[in-house]
Tab-separated table of C-alpha atoms and ligand atoms in Angstrom:
chain	number	residue	atom	x	y	z
A	1490	MET	CA	84.644	-30.410	-23.520
A	1491	LEU	CA	81.840	-28.393	-21.738
A	1492	GLU	CA	78.593	-30.264	-22.310
A	1493	LEU	CA	75.388	-27.686	-22.842
A	1494	PRO	CA	71.887	-28.958	-22.456
A	1495	ARG	CA	69.728	-28.507	-25.817
A	1496	ILE	CA	67.455	-26.380	-23.757
A	1497	MET	CA	68.444	-23.901	-21.329
A	1498	GLY	CA	65.950	-21.109	-19.940
A	1499	HIS	CA	66.727	-17.115	-20.465
A	1500	ARG	CA	67.080	-14.807	-17.781
A	1501	GLY	CA	65.086	-18.031	-15.568
A	1502	ALA	CA	61.903	-18.473	-18.198
A	1503	ALA	CA	61.535	-14.944	-19.170
A	1504	GLY	CA	58.159	-15.891	-21.366
A	1505	ARG	CA	56.517	-17.111	-18.739
A	1506	ALA	CA	58.027	-15.278	-15.338
A	1507	PRO	CA	59.350	-12.234	-14.423
A	1508	GLU	CA	62.853	-12.304	-15.583
A	1509	ASN	CA	65.967	-12.537	-13.470
A	1510	THR	CA	63.682	-13.714	-10.610
A	1511	LEU	CA	63.745	-16.697	-8.327
A	1512	ALA	CA	60.150	-17.072	-9.639
A	1513	GLY	CA	61.776	-17.468	-12.772
A	1514	LEU	CA	64.264	-19.854	-11.512
A	1515	ARG	CA	61.411	-21.775	-10.163
A	1516	ALA	CA	59.130	-21.988	-13.542
A	1517	ALA	CA	62.321	-22.835	-15.758
A	1518	ALA	CA	62.892	-25.814	-13.191
A	1519	ASP	CA	59.120	-26.850	-13.366
A	1520	MET	CA	59.285	-26.831	-17.274
A	1521	GLY	CA	62.341	-29.352	-17.099
A	1522	ALA	CA	65.005	-26.930	-17.590
A	1523	THR	CA	68.259	-28.374	-16.265
A	1524	TRP	CA	70.034	-24.881	-16.659
A	1525	VAL	CA	69.311	-21.308	-16.837
A	1526	GLU	CA	70.941	-18.107	-17.733
A	1527	PHE	CA	70.679	-14.714	-15.682
A	1528	ASP	CA	72.110	-11.375	-15.963
A	1529	VAL	CA	74.350	-10.561	-13.054
A	1530	MET	CA	75.166	-6.691	-12.421
A	1531	LEU	CA	76.272	-4.561	-9.174
A	1532	THR	CA	74.297	-2.426	-6.500
A	1533	LYS	CA	76.190	0.588	-5.579
A	1534	ASP	CA	77.484	-0.944	-2.661
A	1535	ARG	CA	78.715	-4.007	-5.020
A	1536	VAL	CA	76.673	-6.851	-4.293
A	1537	PRO	CA	75.887	-8.680	-7.276
A	1538	VAL	CA	72.296	-8.930	-8.161
A	1539	LEU	CA	70.570	-10.654	-11.046
A	1540	PHE	CA	69.235	-8.016	-13.354
A	1541	HIS	CA	69.325	-6.783	-16.813
A	1542	ASP	CA	69.449	-3.113	-17.364
A	1543	ASP	CA	71.391	-0.191	-16.064
A	1544	ASN	CA	67.840	1.526	-15.270
A	1545	LEU	CA	65.558	-0.200	-12.604
A	1546	LYS	CA	62.298	1.586	-14.559
A	1547	ARG	CA	61.159	-1.554	-17.032
A	1548	THR	CA	60.949	-4.273	-14.466
A	1549	THR	CA	60.547	-2.474	-11.204
A	1550	ARG	CA	58.683	0.700	-12.348
A	1551	ARG	CA	61.441	2.591	-10.234
A	1552	GLU	CA	63.503	5.453	-11.836
A	1553	ALA	CA	67.083	4.647	-10.745
A	1554	LEU	CA	69.805	3.455	-11.594
A	1555	MET	CA	70.921	-0.065	-10.284
A	1556	VAL	CA	74.701	1.727	-9.795
A	1557	GLU	CA	73.244	4.275	-7.745
A	1558	THR	CA	71.322	1.754	-5.890
A	1559	PRO	CA	72.366	0.111	-2.393
A	1560	PHE	CA	71.663	-3.551	-1.814
A	1561	ALA	CA	69.110	-2.373	0.960
A	1562	GLU	CA	67.074	-0.297	-1.046
A	1563	LEU	CA	66.254	-2.983	-3.144
A	1564	SER	CA	63.885	-4.416	-0.530
A	1565	SER	CA	61.399	-2.069	-1.041
A	1566	VAL	CA	61.615	-2.823	-4.726
A	1567	GLU	CA	59.744	-5.652	-6.414
A	1568	ALA	CA	60.361	-6.981	-9.587
A	1569	GLY	CA	57.086	-9.082	-10.687
A	1570	ALA	CA	54.312	-7.564	-10.958
A	1571	TRP	CA	54.920	-5.824	-14.110
A	1572	PHE	CA	54.899	-8.797	-15.581
A	1573	ALA	CA	51.530	-10.585	-14.286
A	1574	PRO	CA	50.061	-9.295	-11.001
A	1575	LYS	CA	50.197	-12.974	-9.713
A	1576	PHE	CA	53.992	-12.211	-9.035
A	1577	ALA	CA	53.840	-9.295	-7.042
A	1578	GLY	CA	55.927	-9.026	-4.206
A	1579	GLU	CA	59.302	-10.602	-6.253
A	1580	PRO	CA	62.465	-9.254	-5.168
A	1581	VAL	CA	65.475	-8.657	-7.129
A	1582	PRO	CA	67.847	-11.508	-5.831
A	1583	SER	CA	70.982	-11.171	-4.887
A	1584	LEU	CA	73.390	-13.761	-6.885
A	1585	GLU	CA	73.735	-15.810	-3.485
A	1586	MET	CA	70.052	-16.192	-3.244
A	1587	ALA	CA	69.680	-17.113	-6.947
A	1588	LEU	CA	72.403	-20.058	-6.063
A	1589	ALA	CA	70.809	-21.098	-3.190
A	1590	LEU	CA	68.006	-21.537	-5.081
A	1591	ALA	CA	69.486	-23.371	-8.144
A	1592	LEU	CA	71.417	-26.051	-6.088
A	1593	GLN	CA	67.947	-26.560	-4.527
A	1594	LEU	CA	66.247	-26.700	-7.937
A	1595	GLY	CA	69.285	-29.010	-9.126
A	1596	LEU	CA	69.397	-26.194	-11.909
A	1597	THR	CA	73.276	-25.556	-13.294
A	1598	PRO	CA	73.482	-21.519	-14.016
A	1599	ASN	CA	74.714	-19.573	-16.748
A	1600	VAL	CA	75.806	-16.334	-14.701
A	1601	GLU	CA	75.779	-13.701	-17.522
A	1602	ILE	CA	78.359	-11.333	-16.253
A	1603	LYS	CA	76.434	-7.902	-17.269
A	1604	PRO	CA	78.443	-4.906	-15.877
A	1605	THR	CA	77.482	-1.753	-16.210
A	1606	ALA	CA	79.718	0.872	-17.935
A	1607	GLY	CA	83.279	0.798	-16.412
A	1608	GLN	CA	82.555	-2.304	-14.150
A	1609	ASP	CA	83.456	-4.992	-16.157
A	1610	GLU	CA	86.555	-6.184	-13.537
A	1611	ALA	CA	84.167	-5.323	-10.560
A	1612	THR	CA	81.326	-6.983	-11.865
A	1613	ALA	CA	83.074	-9.894	-12.603
A	1614	ALA	CA	85.515	-10.294	-9.185
A	1615	ALA	CA	82.364	-9.995	-7.056
A	1616	ALA	CA	80.226	-12.358	-8.775
A	1617	LEU	CA	83.100	-14.598	-8.780
A	1618	GLU	CA	83.517	-14.094	-4.734
A	1619	VAL	CA	79.804	-15.209	-4.519
A	1620	ILE	CA	80.280	-18.167	-6.644
A	1621	ALA	CA	83.694	-19.138	-4.831
A	1622	CYS	CA	81.716	-18.883	-1.512
A	1623	CYS	CA	78.287	-20.437	-2.362
A	1624	TRP	CA	78.826	-23.077	-4.857
A	1625	PRO	CA	80.042	-26.352	-3.904
A	1626	ALA	CA	83.365	-27.070	-5.384
A	1627	GLY	CA	82.131	-30.675	-6.751
A	1628	ARG	CA	79.057	-29.618	-8.691
A	1629	PRO	CA	79.102	-28.796	-12.571
A	1630	GLY	CA	79.585	-25.142	-13.288
A	1631	PRO	CA	78.571	-22.346	-13.067
A	1632	LEU	CA	79.167	-20.920	-16.560
A	1633	ILE	CA	80.475	-17.817	-16.221
A	1634	SER	CA	79.372	-16.275	-19.769
A	1635	SER	CA	79.696	-12.234	-21.181
A	1636	PHE	CA	80.081	-10.137	-23.764
A	1637	SER	CA	82.740	-8.097	-22.019
A	1638	ARG	CA	86.157	-9.765	-22.419
A	1639	ALA	CA	87.177	-7.683	-19.883
A	1640	SER	CA	85.228	-9.716	-17.357
A	1641	LEU	CA	86.190	-12.690	-18.693
A	1642	GLU	CA	89.552	-12.218	-18.537
A	1643	VAL	CA	88.894	-11.611	-14.831
A	1644	ALA	CA	87.234	-14.856	-14.807
A	1645	ARG	CA	90.046	-16.597	-16.331
A	1646	ARG	CA	92.237	-15.321	-13.829
A	1647	GLN	CA	90.180	-15.368	-10.537
A	1648	ALA	CA	88.499	-19.308	-11.602
A	1649	PRO	CA	90.468	-20.473	-14.086
A	1650	ASP	CA	88.546	-23.900	-13.628
A	1651	LEU	CA	84.938	-22.758	-13.953
A	1652	PRO	CA	84.313	-22.767	-17.911
A	1653	ARG	CA	83.677	-19.604	-19.941
A	1654	ALA	CA	81.408	-18.530	-22.929
A	1655	LEU	CA	82.106	-15.304	-25.066
A	1656	ILE	CA	78.544	-14.014	-25.559
A	1657	ALA	CA	78.241	-11.761	-29.564
A	1658	TRP	CA	75.089	-10.856	-31.531
A	1659	ARG	CA	76.787	-11.582	-34.534
A	1660	LEU	CA	80.642	-13.710	-34.459
A	1661	PRO	CA	83.185	-11.234	-34.160
A	1662	ARG	CA	85.634	-11.341	-37.158
A	1663	ASP	CA	88.260	-12.074	-34.293
A	1664	TRP	CA	86.519	-14.892	-32.760
A	1665	SER	CA	88.354	-17.652	-32.675
A	1666	LYS	CA	91.675	-15.790	-31.433
A	1667	ALA	CA	89.647	-14.079	-28.156
A	1668	ALA	CA	87.814	-17.389	-27.495
A	1669	GLU	CA	91.417	-18.776	-27.205
A	1670	ALA	CA	92.888	-16.353	-25.766
A	1671	LEU	CA	90.373	-16.111	-22.563
A	1672	ALA	CA	90.250	-19.924	-22.652
A	1673	CYS	CA	86.203	-19.976	-23.350
A	1674	CYS	CA	84.891	-23.765	-24.074
A	1675	SER	CA	81.551	-21.526	-25.664
A	1676	LEU	CA	80.195	-19.374	-28.039
A	1677	HIS	CA	76.736	-17.489	-27.053
A	1678	ILE	CA	75.453	-15.923	-30.755
A	1679	ALA	CA	72.244	-14.363	-31.437
A	1680	GLY	CA	70.643	-17.166	-33.516
A	1681	ASN	CA	69.226	-14.782	-36.087
A	1682	ARG	CA	73.075	-14.174	-36.699
A	1683	LEU	CA	73.966	-17.723	-37.203
A	1684	ASN	CA	74.166	-19.896	-40.527
A	1685	ALA	CA	75.157	-23.422	-41.514
A	1686	LYS	CA	78.344	-21.816	-42.378
A	1687	ARG	CA	79.195	-20.294	-38.866
A	1688	VAL	CA	78.009	-22.972	-36.982
A	1689	ALA	CA	80.052	-25.688	-38.964
A	1690	ARG	CA	83.298	-23.631	-38.353
A	1691	ILE	CA	82.440	-22.841	-34.868
A	1692	LYS	CA	81.802	-26.473	-34.302
A	1693	ALA	CA	84.883	-27.480	-36.582
A	1694	ALA	CA	86.925	-25.406	-34.040
A	1695	GLY	CA	85.994	-27.463	-31.121
A	1696	TYR	CA	83.420	-24.967	-29.258
A	1697	ALA	CA	80.122	-25.461	-27.493
A	1698	LEU	CA	77.767	-23.566	-29.231
A	1699	ALA	CA	74.468	-21.630	-27.840
A	1700	ALA	CA	72.008	-19.460	-29.701
A	1701	PHE	CA	70.054	-16.897	-28.102
A	1702	THR	CA	67.208	-15.932	-27.514
A	1703	VAL	CA	65.290	-18.568	-29.664
A	1704	ASN	CA	61.624	-18.803	-29.015
A	1705	GLU	CA	60.563	-19.828	-32.145
A	1706	PRO	CA	60.086	-23.694	-32.814
A	1707	LYS	CA	61.037	-23.787	-36.035
A	1708	VAL	CA	64.111	-21.563	-36.180
A	1709	ALA	CA	65.071	-23.840	-33.015
A	1710	ARG	CA	64.680	-27.111	-34.949
A	1711	LYS	CA	66.777	-25.120	-37.715
A	1712	LEU	CA	69.279	-24.113	-35.650
A	1713	LEU	CA	69.904	-27.874	-33.874
A	1714	GLY	CA	69.866	-29.064	-37.243
A	1715	TRP	CA	72.803	-27.153	-38.382
A	1716	GLY	CA	74.696	-28.210	-34.922
A	1717	VAL	CA	74.402	-25.684	-32.422
A	1718	ASP	CA	74.151	-27.475	-29.472
A	1719	CYS	CA	71.976	-25.289	-26.958
A	1720	ILE	CA	68.914	-22.621	-27.200
A	1721	ILE	CA	68.814	-20.433	-24.839
A	1722	THR	CA	64.996	-19.258	-24.576
A	1723	ASP	CA	62.379	-17.541	-22.768
A	1724	LYS	CA	60.189	-20.441	-23.268
A	1725	PRO	CA	61.502	-23.866	-22.288
A	1726	ASP	CA	58.448	-25.419	-22.508
A	1727	THR	CA	57.539	-24.620	-26.179
A	1728	ILE	CA	60.994	-25.531	-27.735
A	1729	ALA	CA	60.964	-28.596	-25.744
A	1730	LYS	CA	57.829	-29.696	-26.715
A	1731	ALA	CA	58.793	-28.587	-30.397
A	1732	ILE	CA	62.078	-30.997	-30.655
A	1733	ALA	CA	60.609	-33.635	-28.614
B	499	LIG	O1	73.263	-14.821	-22.307
B	499	LIG	C1	72.625	-14.366	-23.884
B	499	LIG	C2	71.969	-13.554	-23.930
B	499	LIG	O2	70.925	-13.296	-22.246
B	499	LIG	C3	72.530	-12.143	-24.115
B	499	LIG	O3	71.278	-11.102	-24.110
B	499	LIG	O4	70.578	-8.917	-23.294
B	499	LIG	O5	69.251	-11.261	-23.097
B	499	LIG	O6	71.511	-10.750	-21.777
B	499	LIG	P1	70.561	-10.407	-22.880
B	500	LIG	MG1	71.802	-12.269	-20.570
């Protein structure tokens, strides 16, 4: 069974550095995180990059859709200044850049496949190709996670040996059937939709369980007390201190 860490940085360490950036990965590692979650979507020319929204606006101030932006154009886009001036100049990283840095920093990535509508298969396929090229076979991970069952199905076929996680805001009625069909080893559920009974059911079925996005120490302690394995958080330092 997959061994998740107790704490995983969310979008890098989104409460401490701009989300889904190399600075975010460094911040997570500096805070002692050993794993980070980040989101992966495709540019117009199908390069997998770390990004959360369909539109670039919120984190780059550029009004454009990622699906209409070629990778080369991202070189004139910066994804750090919106968060704090000291991060100005931070690029939107390719998945390849992020994996290289994760290796250097000793971080295990949880690669969330985050497809734009209609790109579920293509996003997973392209991300898995990059992982096959860039991530050493002997190293644990990456974990491939997604809300998209179609993306996870591609992962199951294309990279059967990589661990998979089904993400959902609330535990879906058919979670057990879906997790089994996709051969997932882990479920990632919104922390505020979990309760002791649901946690017990998931754990009794043999799955690893992560809760997102949990930034409150009290909530993290409660979830861990119920048996949640991993807290996905924007503030790995705060949560680490709270559960030490
Ligand atoms: O991986 C769990 C979490 O990241 C899912 O939500 O929207 O932050 O990608 P979101
Ligand atoms: Mg995510």
